[in-house]
Structure formats: C-alpha cells, structure tokens
Amino acid sequence: MDKAKSMVDKKGASGPFHVNNGQSQKVFHSHVMVATNGSCCSSSSNAFGSSTVPSGSGTFENMHHLHRGDDAECSGSPAKRCKLRRRTESVRKHRPPFPWFGMDIGGTLVKLVYFEPVDITAEEEQEEVENLKSIRRYLTSNVAYGKTGVRDVHLELRNLTMCGRTGNLHFIRFPTQAMPRFIQMGRDKNFSSLHTTLCATGGGAYKFENEFRMMADLELLKLDELDCLIRGLLFVDRVGFNGHPECYYFQNPSDTQSCVKKPCTLDNPFPMLLVNIGSGVSILAVYSENNYKRVTGTSLGGGTFLGLCCLLTGCETFEEALEMASKGDSTNVDKLVKDIYGGDYERFGLQGSAVASSFGHMMSKEKRDSISKEDLARATLVTITNNIGSIARMCAVNEKIERVVFVGNFLRINTVSTKLLAYAMDYWSKGQLRALFLEHEGYFGAVGALMELLKTTEDP
Amino acid sequence: MAECGRVDSNTSHTMDKSITLPPDEIFRNLENAKRFAIDIGGSLTKLAYYSTVQHKVAKVRSFDHTAKAAAGDKLYEISMQEEVTARLHFIKFENAYIETCLDFIKDHLVNTETKVIKATGGGAHKFKELIERKLGLKVDKEDEMTCLIKGCNFVLKNIPHEAFVYAKHADSEFRFQMTNPDIFPYLLVNIGSGVSIVKVESEDKFERIGGSSIGGGTFWGLGALLTKTKRFDELLQLASKGQHASVDMLVKDIYGGSYGYLGLTGDLIASSFGKSATADKDFSKEDMAKSLLHMISNDIGQLACLYAKLHNLSRVYFGGFFIRGHPVTMHTITYSINFFTKGEVQALFLRHEGYLGTIGAFLKGAEEDNPNQYSWGENYAGSSGLMSVSPDMNPMQRARSGTFDMLEMDRLERQLVNLPLLQDPSSYIPDTVDLTEDALAREYWLYCFEEALDGVVKRAVASQPDMPEAALRAEKFRQKYRHKLQTLRQQPFAYGSLTVRSLLDTREHCLNEFNFPDPYSKIKQRENDIALKYYQKAVKSLDELSWEEKQFALVQGVLAGNVFDWGAKATDICIFFFIPLSERPWLVDSYDQWLERLKGPPHKCALFFVDNSGVDIILGVMPFVRELLSRGTEVVLASNSGPALNDVTNGELQILTERIAAMDPVIEAGLREDRLLLVQSGSSSPCLDLSRLDKVLAMVVRERQTDLVIIEGMGRAIHTNYYAMLSCESLKMAVIKNSWLADRLGGKLFSVVFKYEVPAGKPNKDCGAFSPS
C-alpha cells in the first residue's frame, strides 16, 4: 500500500496501535492540544520531530493562539490560582468545574471520555475562560486528533444528564505511547489553570503520575481500574445507548448463516463474569456494584494478537491486522482434529473440525513457505479468541456463573472474535452459558473515572 | 489433543540411516521375544516387547540327613541352575531409524507365534504399511489416549521414584516422589501438538475433561515462523537464552511498578508479545522464543489449574513431547502451576513419560497374560535412566546421545505391597540419605563403590572357579557398573533418587546381567558351616547367665554378629560374645527402655528382618529368636528372596533353621508348633524397602497380629529405615562399620545404634526417638 495514502487512511480510524515503520523519525502527530509551529517551548519541537500539521487534520492553530494569550495571563503562580478557583467554584455549584474528563490509561490505549455540556447559559458562556471554550470546540468539532487520536463518533451518548447537567458524552482514544506528548501538551496549554481534577485509572495513572505532576503541574486522582470498569459499565448500561440497549448477544451462535446480533438489556446483571480484553485479559466475578473479585487473568490478549500479527505479517495497526484476518483461513495454519485422525476423534467426542493444534501446520517447512499473511492473521486471531473463550468458560463453571460479559477494545470492530466467543460459550457449555457484549467495549474504565470525579466533588 | 500428529518428512531429523545396531546392547533377548507393541510419535518411535531371559541362579539344597557323613563338613550344596524370568523391553529411537530397526528385528526374531503388533501414536498410521511389510505382522491400532493412561498407571504402580517435582534452583533439580499405593485419582496433562487434559479415576475409568489447541505444536509452528528455526530442540535452546521482558508487556510497563491493589507484581506478564505491537524495533530470536515459551507454558498451566480445581484433584502429571525431559519446559510449567495455584498443586513429571504410549499398547496386547497382576521392577542394568538434557548442550549432540534409550522391567516372582505396619505409607521414604540432594555424601559413596569394584570383580570370578569365561564376564560387569557410576556422577537423578540402596541394587542387577547370581555363595556356605558348630556352645553359655545379663548378651550377640560380616575368621568365633563393642551409652541407646519392656508381657509376634549369613544369623539372631520364642512370642523371620552380598537368603535360612532345630528343642518346637515362620521378603537387596514387600509376608504379619518389628544391620536399619515410623514397637540394631558414615552420624567407627521405639499413643511413651547428634 502506498505509504502516504495509508497514513491518511489511518487517520480517524486507526491510531491505537500505531507502529512506526522506521522510515522517518518518530512520526507521532498528536495534535490534540499541541502547538506545532515551534512557538511553544523549545523541547517540544525536538520531541515532535519534523512533524507539521497535515492539511485538513488540525484545527489547532486557532486554539494555540488563544492559548498563548491565556498563558500570558496565567504567568506567575498558576497552581495557586487554580486551587483557589477550584475551591470557590465547587463550593458555589456543588459540582466539579468543567471540563469533565475521565481517563483510562491502559497498556496500549488511552481512553478519554469528555462530557460536553449543552445546557450552557449565556452567563456561563460569558464566564467561561477561552482556554476551556477552545478545548470544547476542538474536541467536539473534530473526529480525529493528529495522526493517532480518534473520536468514536458513533459511540457518542447524546443528551445525557450527569450531575445535574445535560450534555453529550464523547469517546476518544489515542495510543499510550502518545502519553508523554499528551502531558507536555497539558503543560504547554497550562491545563492546570483549568482547576479541574483529572480522574485517571488504568496502569498509566500510576506510571505517568509523576510526569503529570512534574511536567504539567497536574495532580491525578488515581482510581482502581476494576472499580472504574464496573461502575462505568453499569452506568452506561443503565442510561442506554441513545434510546437503544447497550448490550447485545448473538442469536444462533453455532450457525454462521443465521447468526444474528440481537440487542438485549442487563436488567438483572448479577452475578456476571466480566471478561475485560485489553492488552491482557482480566476476568472478574461481579456480584454487585461494589462486590467483585478478580478470578484470574491471562497475558494472551489483544496485545498478543496485535504483537504476533505485526511480527508475522508486518502489519502496523489493529485495523490492518483485523482486515487481513477477515480475509484469511486459519485452517491452513492450524492442525485440525481431522488432520490427525482423518475425522472426528470419537473416543472423546471431538469434532473433526475442532482445532487440535494452533499453528500446528507451521511445524512443516513447506506449509510455512506457502502460507499467506491473511491466513496467519486469521489464525492468530482465532487462537487468541478461542483461548480467552476457553479460560472464561472454565472460570464461569468454577464460579457457577452463567452470564459472561465480554468487554475491552480487543472486541472493537472485531466481529470475528465476538461471534467466535459467542459460539465457543454456547458450544462448549451445551447452551448453558451466554456470551454478552457491550457497544462501548473499551470505554467503561474511563466512564467510571469520570463518575468518580462527579462523585468526589458531590460529596462534601 | 493427544500426541503430535503426523509429522511431515522435513520435520523429522535427517540422519545417517545406514547405522549398524549393536545387537547385544539394544534389542536384547529378541530370540524369545513375543508380543510387540509400537508407538510412533512425531519424532521418536518407541518399541516394546515381552521376552524371557534365561539366567543362572544359585540354589541351595540340603544334603540328605542320612547321608550326612558322605557330605563331609558341608551343610548344604550349592548348585547353579538356569531360571527363566519374564522381562519387558522398551526401546526408544528416532523415527529416522525405523526401517533399520524393523529389518534388524525381522532378522533376529525367532518366535513365530507372534502375529500382530499393537500400534499407537500419530505416526502409527503412516508407518503401518512399512511395519506390516517388514515384519510380516498385522498392525493392530490402539487408541492413543487409552494407551497413554494404561502406561501411566503401570509406571506409577511399578516404578518407585517414577514421578518427580522439578525445581530449577534447588540443590537437586529433581525431587522424586515415593510411589503411593493409591495412585488414583489424578490429572494427566498431555502436551503434544495440542493439549489433552484427562482425569483418571481408576485402572479403566478415565475421561478427557478438556484440552487446548495451544500446545507443543503452537510453540514449534509459531516459533518456526518467528525465528526461522526449524527444530523443536533448537527453539527450546533459543528460548533458554532469551529475555522475554523485551517482547512482553509487563505489569510494570503499564503501571510503572506493581499493581499493589491486586497483588500483581511488576514483573508479571500483562500482555504476551505486547511490546512487539507498540515498539518500533527488531526483536531477537532468543527473546521471541522465550516469550513464546512463557506464553504457552503459562496458558497450559492456567488451564490445568482450572481443571484441577474444578475436579478437586491435587495430583497433576505433565507429559507429551513438549515436556519430555526438557528442563526448560518443566521449569516454565512448574512456575506457572505454582503461580496459579499459589503452591497448592505441584506439577509432577514422569521419568518414563516417553514410554507411556508403548507400555499401554503393549499391555493392551498382553491382557491375557495379566501383566497387571504381577509386580515389576526397573532393571537398572538394562535401563538407560533419565538422560541429561541440559539446555546448554548442543541439540545435535543431545539427539545423538539419546538416540537409543532403553527401559527394562523384570517381572518379579512375587507381588509386592506395603508392610501393613507402616505408620503412614504415603509419607514413608525408605532411604535415610538422598544422595541426589546431598552432594558431599554422593561424592563419598560414588567413590566408595568405585573403590570396591575391584574386590567385587575378584569375588565374582572366584565364585565360579569351574567356568573359564567367568573372568571375561566379570570384566564386562566391571565396565558396565563403572559406566553406571559415571553416569550417576553426571546425572544423579538418572534412576530416581540416588541412594546407597540404589547403588547396591544397581550392582546386584549388573552382576545378574553377567550371570554372577551369587558371588558370595561359597563364602556364605563356609561361614554358615563354621558358625553352626558353635551354636550349641553359644546357647549353653547364654543359658548360664542371669536373666538380665542374658538379655544384654543377646543384644550384644546380634550387634557383634553384625560386625562379623564375611571377613570373619574361624578363630575369632571363640571370642564372639566377648567382642568389645563400644561402651555404653551407645551412639543411639535405648537399651534400658528395651530391658524395661522385656520385663513386661511378651509380644504377640515379632517380625525380624535378618541380615548376613554366618555368625550374624546363626550366633546372633537365632539365640535372640530363641529367647523370644521362650517368652511366648511368635517369630516371623523375613529374609531375602534372592541373593544380595552375603545376606542370608530364604533358601539358605530354611536349611540353617532345620539344622539348628535338630540341635535345639526350642527352635524345633517353634517350627513344629508353627510359632516360628520363615518367610521371604520379596527383595534381593542388601537394603530394605518396606513399601515393596512380598504379599505373603504382609498377609502373615497381619494374621499374626505382629506387634514388634526388628530390623538388623547397616543396610536395613541405617541406610534405610532409620527414620521409618511404624505403628507398632520397633527395634533397629546396627553397628556402623563405615567411618565416614559414623562421622556423619556424630559417632566413631563401630558405633552402635540401638533404637527402640514405641509409636506415640502406645503405652511406653518415653521410649521414643533417639536420634544421633
């Protein structure tokens, strides 16, 4: 594929797993809140190399200039000012000051939810600092931020009431690799002057805590990722997806022809086995909003799928890997029961079409030499998915839970895996277990973090 | 899934096929071979057959009493007889040799009764035609998993130290488990190209409860793609050198440290290959192989734990080509199991894991012979033992050195069971010192046995003066045993835990191998003759003593008799009872408690494990037995079934006792009234394994309500059973005739151990354990 074209193509859709092709220097182009004309602090131009704003992708100049003005105002002791204002405002309104963010910094992706108030009064608008206004405009008027930041517009929750305010909840993601630049941007734009509490969860909340403090004068409110995940999930399920259910399952999972996606509700969600597939996998048994345990986890997750795909096929993004997988045939790579036994292994009730050995055919050099990248991608996807299904099923049986909810960004635009999980749960449990999925897959941690922001400030 | 499936020609090793097989050393006893079974796996073929071995045994026969004068001074005559015993042969070789091997078998196979060969394994199908053509036998295919389980049950039941725990960083990497009489239920995780998880509940009842497609084939296939390395062994070697942290995303890569809230440490893998998606660099083959190994091992370990938990099983055995003696995979699987079960479940591995399929297939074919109703023993002389599989070794070298691996199992005459008086059979360990774990002791004993080799060879030759080729055989024996000692120096774990017992047993097996069934027969005979002459005198002088003096003299007699050993000279015998033993208190001394006990009611029945021929049995043990009988205690004398060193065998003891009975009315009455029984132990070892005793002995012990066990001599009471806990009173008597060992136990040469123990909860509580140092 033409390189330049691919870069452009990837914008908007891709990003989370962007891998540099090594042709140029780091080509990170997170323009979320970053000035690119070299007028900000000297280190940033080094950090971002030769990047310039690709035409049409950045609406940042505007914001940058506004920001600079703000910077000038805030020179002195921004931290002190910030604290002061935060206190006065929260006392006045019993709710946290805008902007409202919830952030989940995972191993591969940063998930950001942003609440855009739509009930802003004229008076409020008047009072709103330019800085804040520009953030709102920037985030809501773009769907892509730089090369790798993406807003999942189709997931936007509209006219949501949170903490007495009505607004839209936006879902944004960018690669964790971009964190240092994100933090630097926070400093450059004097984010700390916005006197907001930045609620963050995921491992990155711990990993980047110091950098937030040192670089951007921002104190993170660190939150446990599993607490956030559950709280966020239950909230989104409760409010629904713009009038539709958040949850869905597959009808006739064992029949590829008649297998169809069906919406459903999690009316009585407990107990549920919650399988969160990010870079790695965590499996939780959830008995109520506050009562859950982490049953186990596995390191074979989304990161493994993409990591192996990159090594095996030379692909660079999750989207690319999935695209290849959708065209491949894993039976050229995997050894099936029938490849060994000529048919079913009746002694143990194993169907001939069951996979006996993932990548088993690849023990043979001839087959290795003749295999396509698409087949390899597909086999990787099927292997990882089946394995997660298998562990999840065992956990469900051990924990005596019949409802298995799969979430996490591994499932994003990944119908191969969702259908396979639905099939595996159904087939191996002889219909006892049902696999459920949620539309907002990987964003629940971030939503949970946002809710914590609203909760903390509501409490006296 | 089960075994690695069909293997494509290019994955099997290309090796020189025109090898010449050393027939004596590999396919042994083919002339009498019948009942073949073959297990053809991904790269290795395992052949099994049953054969009979003809070898010499020493028999003793009493001279006719009426013709006593004619026989001169000799008490009994010794004759060498041919005996036929059953043996199972298992041979493992690379698939590349299969044709050569089949040709060889065809050429040497005499037995024509054999019509079929049982076959199992993924390759059985592929080689069916070849086998049928070459051997003229019909290939009868058996289910792989059934064979595997049958084989597993067989080795677990018959081979002590079959299972082991692997601990990479421990003093001894291999920690062998004693065979538990109750082997069921257990979980077998077979990691072939895929993984099968089987729950085994009894001999015939097992169920595949789960599995995974991520197995050895995934490691191999994916590894080959990632590293362009073709061979499984080479992949493992790469993996052993790699650093997975450069490829895997660890918890600390995400958190910056540990995830304390969940107790997940920073070094834990959060996402296998997670860095290869985000980092922009090349990864080394070693690192990728390592990451892949971890990924697969952890995954299998996790699944195994989930199944073990679901079915409430704590014994989990791992096998399959992924494991097969590879330290690298045994380590990662062990690590994974420890992690996921927090140490509640131990990963167990099997020494003969590679043979399970073929053993099972063989057993399927031999059902009419009921091999399961016998006990079998590993023949140390004919078995290769566990090979060193150091990952540092060049894989090619390793492949060659392990080209032909053998296991031989002898059918034992008797069925072996636990002594019913063991306090806890599952925790009983016969051996006092595990030389696999004690490097100093190992060094010493290996040296000792090597030093003694010349003497053993000489004695072997001397025992067969009429056979001119004895010297040649003895030389072969020397080579074989020396080679074994060398192997054990390198790989102390080759035959399970290395112990003084196993060193002694190995020597006996090697002597038998070269037809020296009883090198001490003539010495024993002479000593028995001489000692008998002093019996009456000894008994008379004992009877003259006061009761208390007599009790002490009897103990002293047993101990002194034990010092006497085969080096004794006739002149010494006169002063036998006056041998100055070391002064009391002895190194271990509970004589006073014993004496107190003797003042109490007599024991119901005493079981006495005897040691040496000559003065030991005749002048030491017999008077002691006589006293017990006089007290009203029944006595069961347990002696070896077959010869070992100068130990008195059951056959010899029968004759000796008859002769003594002729002189001694107490012994005579004992025999006549069935209050003195001579029973064989089922063993042919100078040591004693109380978990493998003749079934008849166990039955007698139970019937007679035995309440006292006496064990005599270094081999049985010090090297073994020193710490054995019995459910009744026990008396262990020995003189430490080895200065190194005496030193170890904190005493001097000829220190006396007199250990009288009463199990906790029984009356004489205070007579408990006295242990040295």
mmCIF file of N, CA and C in Angstrom, chain B residues 219-295:
data_model
loop_
_atom_site.group_PDB
_atom_site.id
_atom_site.type_symbol
_atom_site.label_atom_id
_atom_site.label_comp_id
_atom_site.label_asym_id
_atom_site.label_seq_id
_atom_site.Cartn_x
_atom_site.Cartn_y
_atom_site.Cartn_z
ATOM 1 N N PHE B 219 3.987 -23.937 19.879
ATOM 2 C CA PHE B 219 5.342 -23.445 20.175
ATOM 3 C C PHE B 219 6.252 -23.682 18.972
ATOM 4 N N TRP B 220 6.151 -24.875 18.464
ATOM 5 C CA TRP B 220 7.019 -25.258 17.350
ATOM 6 C C TRP B 220 6.665 -24.460 16.090
ATOM 7 N N GLY B 221 5.378 -24.488 15.721
ATOM 8 C CA GLY B 221 4.935 -23.836 14.483
ATOM 9 C C GLY B 221 5.132 -22.330 14.516
ATOM 10 N N LEU B 222 4.635 -21.730 15.579
ATOM 11 C CA LEU B 222 4.741 -20.279 15.705
ATOM 12 C C LEU B 222 6.205 -19.880 15.892
ATOM 13 N N GLY B 223 6.912 -20.702 16.656
ATOM 14 C CA GLY B 223 8.331 -20.434 16.887
ATOM 15 C C GLY B 223 9.124 -20.487 15.593
ATOM 16 N N ALA B 224 8.793 -21.456 14.750
ATOM 17 C CA ALA B 224 9.498 -21.580 13.471
ATOM 18 C C ALA B 224 9.221 -20.362 12.597
ATOM 19 N N LEU B 225 7.976 -19.889 12.630
ATOM 20 C CA LEU B 225 7.630 -18.706 11.840
ATOM 21 C C LEU B 225 8.374 -17.467 12.348
ATOM 22 N N LEU B 226 8.429 -17.329 13.634
ATOM 23 C CA LEU B 226 9.007 -16.110 14.216
ATOM 24 C C LEU B 226 10.524 -16.080 14.138
ATOM 25 N N THR B 227 11.139 -17.243 14.319
ATOM 26 C CA THR B 227 12.609 -17.242 14.441
ATOM 27 C C THR B 227 13.314 -17.893 13.259
ATOM 28 N N LYS B 228 12.545 -18.462 12.351
ATOM 29 C CA LYS B 228 13.135 -19.186 11.212
ATOM 30 C C LYS B 228 14.024 -20.337 11.689
ATOM 31 N N THR B 229 13.678 -20.870 12.845
ATOM 32 C CA THR B 229 14.415 -22.011 13.382
ATOM 33 C C THR B 229 13.532 -23.239 13.232
ATOM 34 N N LYS B 230 14.091 -24.283 12.648
ATOM 35 C CA LYS B 230 13.214 -25.392 12.271
ATOM 36 C C LYS B 230 12.945 -26.378 13.389
ATOM 37 N N ARG B 231 13.966 -26.661 14.170
ATOM 38 C CA ARG B 231 13.818 -27.783 15.090
ATOM 39 C C ARG B 231 13.333 -27.373 16.460
ATOM 40 N N PHE B 232 12.541 -28.254 17.019
ATOM 41 C CA PHE B 232 11.951 -28.033 18.325
ATOM 42 C C PHE B 232 13.038 -27.807 19.389
ATOM 43 N N ASP B 233 14.032 -28.689 19.379
ATOM 44 C CA ASP B 233 15.123 -28.581 20.349
ATOM 45 C C ASP B 233 15.851 -27.255 20.249
ATOM 46 N N GLU B 234 16.067 -26.837 19.007
ATOM 47 C CA GLU B 234 16.786 -25.577 18.814
ATOM 48 C C GLU B 234 15.960 -24.406 19.316
ATOM 49 N N LEU B 235 14.648 -24.500 19.117
ATOM 50 C CA LEU B 235 13.766 -23.456 19.623
ATOM 51 C C LEU B 235 13.858 -23.352 21.137
ATOM 52 N N LEU B 236 13.889 -24.523 21.771
ATOM 53 C CA LEU B 236 13.993 -24.524 23.230
ATOM 54 C C LEU B 236 15.326 -23.931 23.668
ATOM 55 N N GLN B 237 16.334 -24.247 22.903
ATOM 56 C CA GLN B 237 17.651 -23.721 23.230
ATOM 57 C C GLN B 237 17.659 -22.196 23.087
ATOM 58 N N LEU B 238 17.060 -21.714 22.019
ATOM 59 C CA LEU B 238 16.941 -20.262 21.839
ATOM 60 C C LEU B 238 16.214 -19.657 23.031
ATOM 61 N N ALA B 239 15.099 -20.298 23.371
ATOM 62 C CA ALA B 239 14.265 -19.763 24.444
ATOM 63 C C ALA B 239 15.036 -19.673 25.752
ATOM 64 N N SER B 240 15.894 -20.657 25.984
ATOM 65 C CA SER B 240 16.594 -20.671 27.263
ATOM 66 C C SER B 240 17.599 -19.528 27.359
ATOM 67 N N LYS B 241 17.898 -18.907 26.236
ATOM 68 C CA LYS B 241 18.868 -17.809 26.269
ATOM 69 C C LYS B 241 18.207 -16.434 26.216
ATOM 70 N N GLY B 242 16.909 -16.415 25.973
ATOM 71 C CA GLY B 242 16.250 -15.134 25.714
ATOM 72 C C GLY B 242 15.791 -14.387 26.951
ATOM 73 N N GLN B 243 15.394 -13.170 26.717
ATOM 74 C CA GLN B 243 14.820 -12.315 27.759
ATOM 75 C C GLN B 243 13.417 -11.926 27.301
ATOM 76 N N HIS B 244 12.428 -12.451 27.977
ATOM 77 C CA HIS B 244 11.079 -12.206 27.469
ATOM 78 C C HIS B 244 10.614 -10.772 27.703
ATOM 79 N N ALA B 245 11.237 -10.093 28.662
ATOM 80 C CA ALA B 245 10.752 -8.756 29.031
ATOM 81 C C ALA B 245 10.903 -7.742 27.897
ATOM 82 N N SER B 246 11.729 -8.068 26.907
ATOM 83 C CA SER B 246 11.851 -7.109 25.816
ATOM 84 C C SER B 246 10.705 -7.259 24.820
ATOM 85 N N VAL B 247 10.012 -8.371 24.881
ATOM 86 C CA VAL B 247 8.910 -8.629 23.955
ATOM 87 C C VAL B 247 7.552 -8.519 24.651
ATOM 88 N N ASP B 248 7.529 -8.988 25.892
ATOM 89 C CA ASP B 248 6.266 -8.976 26.625
ATOM 90 C C ASP B 248 6.031 -7.631 27.300
ATOM 91 N N MET B 249 4.773 -7.273 27.405
ATOM 92 C CA MET B 249 4.413 -6.097 28.183
ATOM 93 C C MET B 249 4.179 -6.564 29.615
ATOM 94 N N LEU B 250 4.979 -6.072 30.524
ATOM 95 C CA LEU B 250 4.867 -6.482 31.911
ATOM 96 C C LEU B 250 3.940 -5.533 32.670
ATOM 97 N N VAL B 251 3.535 -5.967 33.829
ATOM 98 C CA VAL B 251 2.695 -5.105 34.664
ATOM 99 C C VAL B 251 3.405 -3.775 34.907
ATOM 100 N N LYS B 252 4.708 -3.838 35.124
ATOM 101 C CA LYS B 252 5.420 -2.585 35.418
ATOM 102 C C LYS B 252 5.535 -1.688 34.181
ATOM 103 N N ASP B 253 5.399 -2.269 33.011
ATOM 104 C CA ASP B 253 5.391 -1.428 31.806
ATOM 105 C C ASP B 253 4.115 -0.601 31.748
ATOM 106 N N ILE B 254 3.066 -1.116 32.344
ATOM 107 C CA ILE B 254 1.789 -0.406 32.333
ATOM 108 C C ILE B 254 1.647 0.467 33.572
ATOM 109 N N TYR B 255 2.043 -0.098 34.713
ATOM 110 C CA TYR B 255 1.836 0.599 35.984
ATOM 111 C C TYR B 255 3.050 1.390 36.452
ATOM 112 N N GLY B 256 4.179 1.125 35.841
ATOM 113 C CA GLY B 256 5.395 1.746 36.323
ATOM 114 C C GLY B 256 5.975 0.984 37.500
ATOM 115 N N GLY B 257 5.187 0.101 38.061
ATOM 116 C CA GLY B 257 5.625 -0.722 39.196
ATOM 117 C C GLY B 257 4.675 -1.882 39.327
ATOM 118 N N SER B 258 4.364 -2.262 40.556
ATOM 119 C CA SER B 258 3.433 -3.373 40.714
ATOM 120 C C SER B 258 1.999 -2.840 40.777
ATOM 121 N N TYR B 259 1.056 -3.714 40.584
ATOM 122 C CA TYR B 259 -0.344 -3.368 40.748
ATOM 123 C C TYR B 259 -0.687 -3.863 42.142
ATOM 124 N N GLY B 260 -0.319 -3.055 43.126
ATOM 125 C CA GLY B 260 -0.382 -3.492 44.511
ATOM 126 C C GLY B 260 -1.768 -3.903 44.959
ATOM 127 N N TYR B 261 -2.759 -3.191 44.479
ATOM 128 C CA TYR B 261 -4.130 -3.432 44.895
ATOM 129 C C TYR B 261 -4.544 -4.882 44.657
ATOM 130 N N LEU B 262 -4.085 -5.432 43.554
ATOM 131 C CA LEU B 262 -4.440 -6.818 43.239
ATOM 132 C C LEU B 262 -3.312 -7.786 43.580
ATOM 133 N N GLY B 263 -2.234 -7.250 44.104
ATOM 134 C CA GLY B 263 -1.113 -8.119 44.430
ATOM 135 C C GLY B 263 -0.392 -8.657 43.202
ATOM 136 N N LEU B 264 -0.500 -7.934 42.111
ATOM 137 C CA LEU B 264 0.214 -8.373 40.907
ATOM 138 C C LEU B 264 1.571 -7.670 40.883
ATOM 139 N N THR B 265 2.625 -8.457 40.869
ATOM 140 C CA THR B 265 3.941 -7.848 40.903
ATOM 141 C C THR B 265 4.294 -7.254 39.545
ATOM 142 N N GLY B 266 5.251 -6.343 39.581
ATOM 143 C CA GLY B 266 5.623 -5.620 38.367
ATOM 144 C C GLY B 266 6.171 -6.505 37.265
ATOM 145 N N ASP B 267 6.793 -7.629 37.663
ATOM 146 C CA ASP B 267 7.423 -8.479 36.648
ATOM 147 C C ASP B 267 6.458 -9.438 35.963
ATOM 148 N N LEU B 268 5.239 -9.418 36.423
ATOM 149 C CA LEU B 268 4.236 -10.291 35.813
ATOM 150 C C LEU B 268 3.966 -9.876 34.367
ATOM 151 N N ILE B 269 3.701 -10.867 33.540
ATOM 152 C CA ILE B 269 3.409 -10.544 32.144
ATOM 153 C C ILE B 269 1.955 -10.092 32.045
ATOM 154 N N ALA B 270 1.773 -8.875 31.587
ATOM 155 C CA ALA B 270 0.411 -8.380 31.408
ATOM 156 C C ALA B 270 -0.100 -8.759 30.032
ATOM 157 N N SER B 271 0.772 -8.677 29.059
ATOM 158 C CA SER B 271 0.375 -8.992 27.695
ATOM 159 C C SER B 271 1.546 -9.621 26.955
ATOM 160 N N SER B 272 1.390 -10.912 26.637
ATOM 161 C CA SER B 272 2.441 -11.596 25.896
ATOM 162 C C SER B 272 2.597 -10.947 24.519
ATOM 163 N N PHE B 273 3.789 -10.711 24.125
ATOM 164 C CA PHE B 273 4.105 -10.068 22.846
ATOM 165 C C PHE B 273 3.556 -8.639 22.762
ATOM 166 N N GLY B 274 3.155 -8.104 23.923
ATOM 167 C CA GLY B 274 2.559 -6.770 23.937
ATOM 168 C C GLY B 274 3.486 -5.695 23.413
ATOM 169 N N LYS B 275 4.779 -5.896 23.595
ATOM 170 C CA LYS B 275 5.701 -4.856 23.128
ATOM 171 C C LYS B 275 5.995 -4.949 21.641
ATOM 172 N N SER B 276 5.758 -6.095 21.082
ATOM 173 C CA SER B 276 6.073 -6.203 19.658
ATOM 174 C C SER B 276 5.019 -5.495 18.823
ATOM 175 N N ALA B 277 3.937 -5.067 19.467
ATOM 176 C CA ALA B 277 2.926 -4.303 18.731
ATOM 177 C C ALA B 277 3.211 -2.812 18.818
ATOM 178 N N THR B 278 3.825 -2.401 19.891
ATOM 179 C CA THR B 278 3.977 -0.964 20.073
ATOM 180 C C THR B 278 5.399 -0.487 19.845
ATOM 181 N N ALA B 279 6.356 -1.350 20.110
ATOM 182 C CA ALA B 279 7.739 -0.896 19.970
ATOM 183 C C ALA B 279 8.152 -0.936 18.506
ATOM 184 N N ASP B 280 9.101 -0.109 18.215
ATOM 185 C CA ASP B 280 9.495 0.048 16.832
ATOM 186 C C ASP B 280 10.912 -0.466 16.682
ATOM 187 N N LYS B 281 11.043 -1.751 16.756
ATOM 188 C CA LYS B 281 12.402 -2.285 16.656
ATOM 189 C C LYS B 281 12.364 -3.765 16.321
ATOM 190 N N ASP B 282 13.555 -4.291 16.071
ATOM 191 C CA ASP B 282 13.658 -5.716 15.801
ATOM 192 C C ASP B 282 13.816 -6.466 17.116
ATOM 193 N N PHE B 283 13.282 -7.652 17.133
ATOM 194 C CA PHE B 283 13.399 -8.459 18.331
ATOM 195 C C PHE B 283 14.308 -9.633 18.038
ATOM 196 N N SER B 284 15.076 -10.034 19.043
ATOM 197 C CA SER B 284 15.990 -11.147 18.817
ATOM 198 C C SER B 284 15.202 -12.455 18.823
ATOM 199 N N LYS B 285 15.729 -13.416 18.105
ATOM 200 C CA LYS B 285 15.095 -14.737 18.053
ATOM 201 C C LYS B 285 14.958 -15.318 19.444
ATOM 202 N N GLU B 286 16.004 -15.143 20.227
ATOM 203 C CA GLU B 286 16.020 -15.697 21.579
ATOM 204 C C GLU B 286 14.878 -15.114 22.409
ATOM 205 N N ASP B 287 14.734 -13.792 22.315
ATOM 206 C CA ASP B 287 13.713 -13.137 23.130
ATOM 207 C C ASP B 287 12.309 -13.557 22.699
ATOM 208 N N MET B 288 12.117 -13.656 21.403
ATOM 209 C CA MET B 288 10.786 -14.066 20.922
ATOM 210 C C MET B 288 10.489 -15.505 21.337
ATOM 211 N N ALA B 289 11.496 -16.375 21.216
ATOM 212 C CA ALA B 289 11.292 -17.773 21.588
ATOM 213 C C ALA B 289 10.966 -17.880 23.080
ATOM 214 N N LYS B 290 11.645 -17.084 23.866
ATOM 215 C CA LYS B 290 11.417 -17.098 25.306
ATOM 216 C C LYS B 290 9.995 -16.626 25.629
ATOM 217 N N SER B 291 9.611 -15.546 24.997
ATOM 218 C CA SER B 291 8.283 -15.003 25.229
ATOM 219 C C SER B 291 7.209 -16.027 24.836
ATOM 220 N N LEU B 292 7.444 -16.685 23.725
ATOM 221 C CA LEU B 292 6.501 -17.695 23.242
ATOM 222 C C LEU B 292 6.422 -18.865 24.222
ATOM 223 N N LEU B 293 7.570 -19.270 24.709
ATOM 224 C CA LEU B 293 7.609 -20.375 25.669
ATOM 225 C C LEU B 293 6.820 -20.024 26.930
ATOM 226 N N HIS B 294 7.040 -18.825 27.422
ATOM 227 C CA HIS B 294 6.313 -18.389 28.605
ATOM 228 C C HIS B 294 4.814 -18.341 28.340
ATOM 229 N N MET B 295 4.480 -17.783 27.203
ATOM 230 C CA MET B 295 3.074 -17.630 26.863
ATOM 231 C C MET B 295 2.372 -18.986 26.869
#
